[in-house]
Short mmCIF file of C-alpha atoms in Angstrom, two decimals:
data_model
loop_
_atom_site.label_atom_id
_atom_site.label_comp_id
_atom_site.label_asym_id
_atom_site.label_seq_id
_atom_site.Cartn_x
_atom_site.Cartn_y
_atom_site.Cartn_z
CA PRO A 250 -2.69 -2.79 4.40
CA SER A 251 -3.93 -2.22 7.87
CA GLY A 252 -7.49 -2.03 6.94
CA ASN A 253 -9.67 -2.38 3.91
CA THR A 254 -8.14 -1.73 0.52
CA HIS A 255 -8.22 2.10 -0.37
CA LEU A 256 -6.41 4.09 -3.28
CA GLY A 257 -3.50 4.80 -1.08
CA HIS A 258 -2.73 0.96 -0.77
CA VAL A 259 -3.28 0.27 -4.62
CA MET A 260 -0.51 2.94 -5.76
CA PRO A 261 2.56 1.01 -4.69
CA TRP A 262 0.73 -2.22 -5.97
CA ILE A 263 0.76 -0.78 -9.51
CA PHE A 264 4.29 -0.01 -9.18
CA ASN A 265 4.90 -3.63 -8.12
CA LYS A 266 2.82 -4.95 -11.17
CA TRP A 267 4.93 -2.68 -13.58
CA VAL A 268 8.01 -4.37 -12.00
CA GLN A 269 6.85 -7.65 -12.39
CA ASP A 270 5.63 -6.90 -16.20
CA THR A 271 8.94 -5.25 -17.01
CA PHE A 272 11.43 -7.66 -15.45
CA LYS A 273 9.31 -11.06 -15.49
CA CYS A 274 10.16 -11.54 -11.82
CA ASP A 275 8.73 -13.79 -9.24
CA MET A 276 6.73 -11.96 -6.38
CA LEU A 277 5.80 -12.78 -2.85
CA PHE A 278 3.09 -10.72 -1.52
CA GLN A 279 2.64 -10.71 2.38
CA MET A 280 -0.62 -10.19 3.90
CA THR A 281 -0.06 -9.05 7.44
CA ASP A 282 -3.40 -10.10 9.12
CA ASP A 283 -1.46 -10.59 12.44
CA GLU A 284 -0.44 -7.03 12.41
CA LYS A 285 -4.05 -5.89 12.06
CA PHE A 286 -5.07 -8.20 14.95
CA LEU A 287 -2.26 -6.94 17.27
CA PHE A 288 -2.58 -3.09 16.53
CA LYS A 289 -6.38 -2.80 16.21
CA ASP A 290 -9.40 -3.75 18.19
CA LEU A 291 -10.26 -6.69 15.79
CA THR A 292 -10.91 -10.55 16.11
CA LEU A 293 -8.73 -12.97 14.15
CA HIS A 294 -11.85 -13.75 12.14
CA ASP A 295 -12.07 -10.09 11.20
CA THR A 296 -8.44 -9.98 10.12
CA ARG A 297 -8.44 -13.13 8.00
CA ASN A 298 -11.48 -11.88 6.11
CA MET A 299 -9.87 -8.37 5.84
CA ALA A 300 -6.73 -10.40 4.37
CA TYR A 301 -8.87 -12.12 1.82
CA GLU A 302 -10.45 -8.84 0.57
CA ASN A 303 -7.13 -7.20 0.27
CA ALA A 304 -5.91 -10.23 -1.64
CA LEU A 305 -8.71 -9.76 -4.22
CA ASP A 306 -7.80 -6.18 -4.75
CA PHE A 307 -4.22 -7.13 -5.38
CA VAL A 308 -5.15 -9.97 -7.72
CA ALA A 309 -7.43 -7.83 -9.59
CA LEU A 310 -4.52 -5.56 -10.80
CA GLY A 311 -3.34 -8.46 -13.00
CA PHE A 312 -0.48 -10.00 -11.51
CA ASP A 313 0.94 -13.09 -13.12
CA PRO A 314 -0.68 -16.18 -11.27
CA GLU A 315 2.47 -18.25 -12.38
CA LYS A 316 5.05 -15.75 -10.94
CA THR A 317 3.02 -14.53 -7.76
CA LYS A 318 2.36 -16.01 -4.40
CA ILE A 319 0.36 -14.60 -1.46
CA ILE A 320 1.61 -15.23 1.80
CA VAL A 321 -0.97 -14.78 4.75
CA ASP A 322 1.02 -14.60 7.99
CA THR A 323 -1.38 -16.85 10.25
CA GLU A 324 -1.70 -19.29 7.35
CA ASN A 325 1.83 -19.58 6.59
CA ILE A 326 3.11 -19.36 9.98
CA LYS A 327 5.06 -22.62 9.81
CA THR A 328 7.11 -21.42 7.13
CA LEU A 329 7.82 -18.00 8.63
CA TYR A 330 8.26 -18.93 12.23
CA PRO A 331 11.67 -20.36 11.84
CA LEU A 332 12.77 -17.33 10.02
CA ALA A 333 11.26 -15.07 12.35
CA LEU A 334 13.05 -16.79 15.36
CA ARG A 335 16.30 -16.18 13.64
CA VAL A 336 15.60 -12.69 13.19
CA ALA A 337 14.13 -12.17 16.76
CA LYS A 338 17.46 -13.59 18.17
CA LYS A 339 19.34 -10.73 16.48
CA VAL A 340 17.04 -7.94 17.56
CA THR A 341 17.22 -6.53 21.09
CA PHE A 342 14.22 -5.05 23.07
CA SER A 343 16.22 -1.77 23.15
CA THR A 344 16.45 -1.65 19.30
CA ALA A 345 12.61 -2.47 19.06
CA LYS A 346 11.86 0.38 21.51
CA ALA A 347 14.04 2.82 19.82
CA VAL A 348 12.69 2.10 16.25
CA PHE A 349 9.05 1.78 16.98
CA GLY A 350 8.41 3.56 19.95
CA PHE A 351 7.22 0.54 22.00
CA ASP A 352 6.69 1.32 25.96
CA GLY A 353 5.38 -0.56 29.00
CA GLU A 354 1.86 -0.63 27.42
CA SER A 355 2.81 -2.31 24.23
CA ASN A 356 1.73 -5.77 23.86
CA ILE A 357 4.46 -8.29 23.29
CA GLY A 358 2.89 -9.43 19.89
CA ARG A 359 3.69 -5.93 18.47
CA ILE A 360 7.19 -6.33 19.48
CA PHE A 361 7.70 -9.57 17.88
CA PHE A 362 5.57 -8.67 14.62
CA THR A 363 8.53 -7.03 12.87
CA THR A 364 10.25 -10.23 12.81
CA LEU A 365 7.49 -11.91 10.94
CA GLU A 366 7.46 -8.97 8.37
CA SER A 367 11.17 -9.58 7.74
CA ALA A 368 10.78 -13.20 7.20
CA PRO A 369 9.42 -13.18 3.56
CA ALA A 370 12.58 -11.39 2.43
CA PHE A 371 14.81 -14.59 3.22
CA ILE A 372 12.32 -17.05 1.71
CA PRO A 373 13.89 -16.90 -1.78
CA SER A 374 17.22 -17.76 -0.18
CA GLU A 375 15.85 -20.83 1.56
CA ILE A 376 14.10 -21.96 -1.72
CA GLU A 377 17.21 -21.60 -3.84
CA GLY A 378 19.55 -23.10 -1.19
CA LYS A 379 21.83 -20.07 -1.31
CA PRO A 380 21.96 -16.40 -0.60
CA THR A 381 19.43 -14.70 -2.96
CA ARG A 382 19.14 -11.06 -3.67
CA VAL A 383 15.40 -9.60 -3.46
CA VAL A 384 14.06 -6.19 -3.92
CA ILE A 385 11.13 -4.95 -1.72
CA PRO A 386 8.84 -2.19 -3.29
CA CYS A 387 6.72 -0.78 -0.60
CA GLY A 388 5.41 2.37 1.17
CA ILE A 389 7.80 4.56 2.86
CA ASP A 390 6.04 3.89 6.20
CA GLN A 391 7.40 0.28 6.05
CA ASP A 392 11.03 1.71 6.25
CA PRO A 393 11.58 1.30 9.91
CA HIS A 394 10.65 -2.50 9.83
CA PHE A 395 13.07 -3.10 6.77
CA ARG A 396 16.09 -1.03 8.17
CA VAL A 397 15.97 -3.63 11.10
CA THR A 398 15.81 -6.49 8.41
CA ARG A 399 18.73 -5.05 6.51
CA ASP A 400 20.69 -4.60 9.88
CA VAL A 401 20.46 -8.46 10.71
CA ALA A 402 20.52 -10.02 7.06
CA GLN A 403 24.22 -10.53 6.87
CA GLY A 404 24.65 -11.78 10.30
CA LEU A 405 22.06 -14.62 9.20
CA GLY A 406 23.91 -15.38 6.18
CA TYR A 407 21.67 -13.60 3.64
CA HIS A 408 22.05 -10.47 1.29
CA LYS A 409 20.58 -7.19 2.55
CA PRO A 410 17.23 -6.77 0.93
CA SER A 411 17.18 -3.84 -1.44
CA MET A 412 14.34 -1.46 -1.05
CA ILE A 413 12.23 0.75 -3.37
CA TYR A 414 9.99 3.31 -1.42
CA CYS A 415 6.80 4.47 -2.65
CA LYS A 416 5.53 7.90 -1.41
CA MET A 417 2.40 7.93 0.51
CA CYS A 418 -0.84 8.59 -1.42
CA PRO A 419 -2.28 11.83 0.27
CA GLY A 420 -5.63 11.96 2.03
CA LEU A 421 -8.47 13.79 0.34
CA ASN A 422 -8.44 16.30 3.30
CA GLY A 423 -4.98 17.33 2.50
CA GLY A 424 -3.18 15.10 4.91
CA ASP A 425 0.02 13.53 4.15
CA LYS A 426 -1.37 10.01 3.95
CA MET A 427 -4.72 8.42 2.92
CA SER A 428 -5.69 6.44 5.92
CA SER A 429 -8.61 3.96 6.88
CA SER A 430 -8.85 5.61 10.18
CA ASP A 431 -10.20 8.68 8.48
CA GLU A 432 -13.30 7.60 6.57
CA ASN A 433 -13.85 11.27 5.27
CA ALA A 434 -10.58 11.38 3.56
CA THR A 435 -10.40 7.95 1.76
CA ILE A 436 -11.71 6.18 -1.16
CA TYR A 437 -11.99 2.39 -1.00
CA THR A 438 -11.83 0.11 -3.98
CA THR A 439 -15.29 -1.20 -3.11
CA ASP A 440 -16.88 2.37 -3.04
CA THR A 441 -19.86 3.27 -5.33
CA PRO A 442 -20.05 6.16 -7.77
CA LYS A 443 -22.11 8.12 -5.27
CA GLN A 444 -19.69 7.63 -2.36
CA VAL A 445 -16.85 8.72 -4.63
CA LYS A 446 -18.62 11.79 -5.72
CA LYS A 447 -19.23 12.65 -2.13
CA GLN A 448 -15.71 12.13 -1.06
CA VAL A 449 -14.12 14.00 -3.97
CA GLY A 450 -16.65 16.82 -3.58
CA ARG A 451 -15.41 17.69 -0.07
CA ALA A 452 -11.73 17.28 -0.90
CA PHE A 453 -9.37 19.98 0.18
CA THR A 454 -8.14 22.09 -2.73
CA GLY A 455 -6.63 25.27 -1.27
CA GLY A 456 -8.70 27.23 -3.54
CA CYS A 457 -10.09 30.83 -3.20
CA VAL A 458 -13.29 31.61 -1.46
CA SER A 459 -15.20 32.72 -4.45
CA VAL A 460 -15.35 32.12 -8.21
CA GLU A 461 -14.32 35.61 -8.79
CA GLU A 462 -11.22 35.44 -6.52
CA GLN A 463 -10.16 32.22 -8.05
CA ARG A 464 -10.38 33.57 -11.59
CA GLU A 465 -8.22 36.68 -10.53
CA LYS A 466 -5.52 34.89 -8.31
CA GLY A 467 -5.70 31.42 -9.61
CA GLY A 468 -5.30 28.17 -7.36
CA ASN A 469 -2.37 26.29 -5.86
CA PRO A 470 -1.83 22.80 -7.24
CA ASP A 471 0.93 22.24 -4.89
CA VAL A 472 -1.31 21.82 -1.90
CA CYS A 473 -4.37 20.45 -3.82
CA ALA A 474 -5.37 16.98 -3.00
CA VAL A 475 -7.32 16.77 -6.38
CA PHE A 476 -4.19 17.63 -8.25
CA LYS A 477 -2.19 15.26 -6.36
CA TYR A 478 -4.41 12.32 -7.17
CA ASN A 479 -3.99 13.26 -10.79
CA PHE A 480 -0.27 13.47 -10.24
CA TYR A 481 0.12 10.17 -8.61
CA LEU A 482 -2.51 8.06 -10.24
CA PHE A 483 -5.15 9.35 -12.62
CA GLU A 484 -3.14 11.46 -15.19
CA HIS A 485 -0.31 9.55 -17.10
CA ASP A 486 0.65 12.29 -19.53
CA ASP A 487 3.03 14.81 -18.04
CA ALA A 488 2.23 17.60 -20.63
CA LYS A 489 -1.45 17.28 -19.59
CA LEU A 490 -0.49 17.40 -15.89
CA SER A 491 1.57 20.39 -16.34
CA GLU A 492 -1.06 22.09 -18.55
CA LEU A 493 -3.62 21.30 -15.78
CA ALA A 494 -1.42 22.92 -13.17
CA ASP A 495 -0.79 26.03 -15.21
CA LYS A 496 -4.43 26.54 -15.85
CA CYS A 497 -5.06 26.13 -12.17
CA ARG A 498 -2.50 28.89 -11.25
CA ARG A 499 -3.87 31.29 -13.77
CA GLY A 500 -7.41 30.79 -12.57
CA GLU A 501 -8.47 29.28 -16.05
CA ILE A 502 -10.21 26.19 -14.16
CA LEU A 503 -12.01 25.99 -11.05
CA CYS A 504 -11.76 23.68 -8.30
CA GLY A 505 -15.35 22.42 -8.71
CA GLU A 506 -14.42 21.41 -12.61
CA CYS A 507 -11.25 19.54 -11.28
CA LYS A 508 -13.37 17.61 -8.90
CA VAL A 509 -16.04 16.53 -11.46
CA ALA A 510 -13.11 15.56 -13.75
CA LEU A 511 -11.37 13.39 -11.13
CA THR A 512 -14.58 11.81 -10.04
CA SER A 513 -14.98 10.63 -13.27
CA LYS A 514 -11.53 9.15 -13.68
CA ILE A 515 -11.89 7.46 -10.35
CA ASN A 516 -15.34 5.86 -11.03
CA VAL A 517 -13.96 4.58 -14.32
CA PHE A 518 -11.06 2.91 -12.70
CA LEU A 519 -13.22 1.50 -9.83
CA GLU A 520 -15.77 -0.03 -12.35
CA ASN A 521 -13.02 -1.88 -14.13
CA HIS A 522 -11.32 -2.77 -10.99
CA GLN A 523 -14.42 -4.08 -9.23
CA ALA A 524 -15.23 -6.15 -12.31
CA LYS A 525 -11.57 -7.81 -12.01
CA ARG A 526 -12.05 -8.10 -8.19
CA GLU A 527 -14.94 -10.50 -8.96
CA GLU A 528 -12.89 -12.45 -11.41
CA ALA A 529 -10.22 -12.58 -8.72
CA LYS A 530 -12.16 -14.94 -6.60
CA GLU A 531 -11.73 -17.67 -9.04
CA ILE A 532 -7.80 -17.42 -9.03
CA VAL A 533 -6.83 -16.16 -5.66
CA LYS A 534 -6.57 -19.50 -4.05
CA GLN A 535 -4.20 -20.79 -6.70
CA MET A 536 -1.87 -17.84 -5.96
CA THR A 537 -1.64 -18.94 -2.10
CA PHE A 538 1.92 -19.63 -1.05
CA GLU A 539 2.21 -23.31 0.25
CA GLY A 540 5.33 -23.19 1.98
CA PHE A 541 8.33 -25.50 1.69
CA LYS A 542 10.10 -28.15 3.78
CA TRP A 543 12.85 -27.05 6.03
#
């Protein structure tokens, strides 16, 4: 995450949890505190604290402590740096500019960062002592970084990492992505019920201007942020989801009713998550990656 944890971050993590539960696989979870420092007006102290808070949210989802290790870039740099150097030697500045849009105003840390994001993909191979295949489930916004990773992998003697991309969780304002930079369109994992009610209450729905018109013409779930949150996170039953969309289109349910229902679902989720988040403080340290000897 580039900031404090919000529901948009949690969505791919829930999928990662399903992957681990289903396939009993080991998982490395990378906390890019260096990225936050390089791309935002924050101190290293700020970004370290943010990484810890992000880790609590990750652990709270119930990952297996025996099969999950958390990598914090600045803490695990001794392990990451040799791998990042090998990647860096294969990536030209012209490639970095073309992929990420860097220019003369970009600090050189940003340019080097993508090599550090690539490094964990090769850690299993180093631990196993042979090329080891890995899968990286992540948000689709990370695609540019891992295209570069895949391009250089075989030249370094590794298998190309496989990717599973998660769609971006939309913002409550109807935008394509929930973002920490827009406080009015974001729900954080530490929000109170009152804050959630306020945020959902002003969510974009695309509904009609009056109750009468909504009853007559119906709504449009295809553009409704409230419906999308049910679709992505809070309604697991496809039949119920389809019924909700049909009722919306027929004008049988109003935007206000949907907002009340979603607010309740989010608050139930957050109440449970926040309790587990407190419990995570007791085990997060045992899930810290300790590195290995080169």
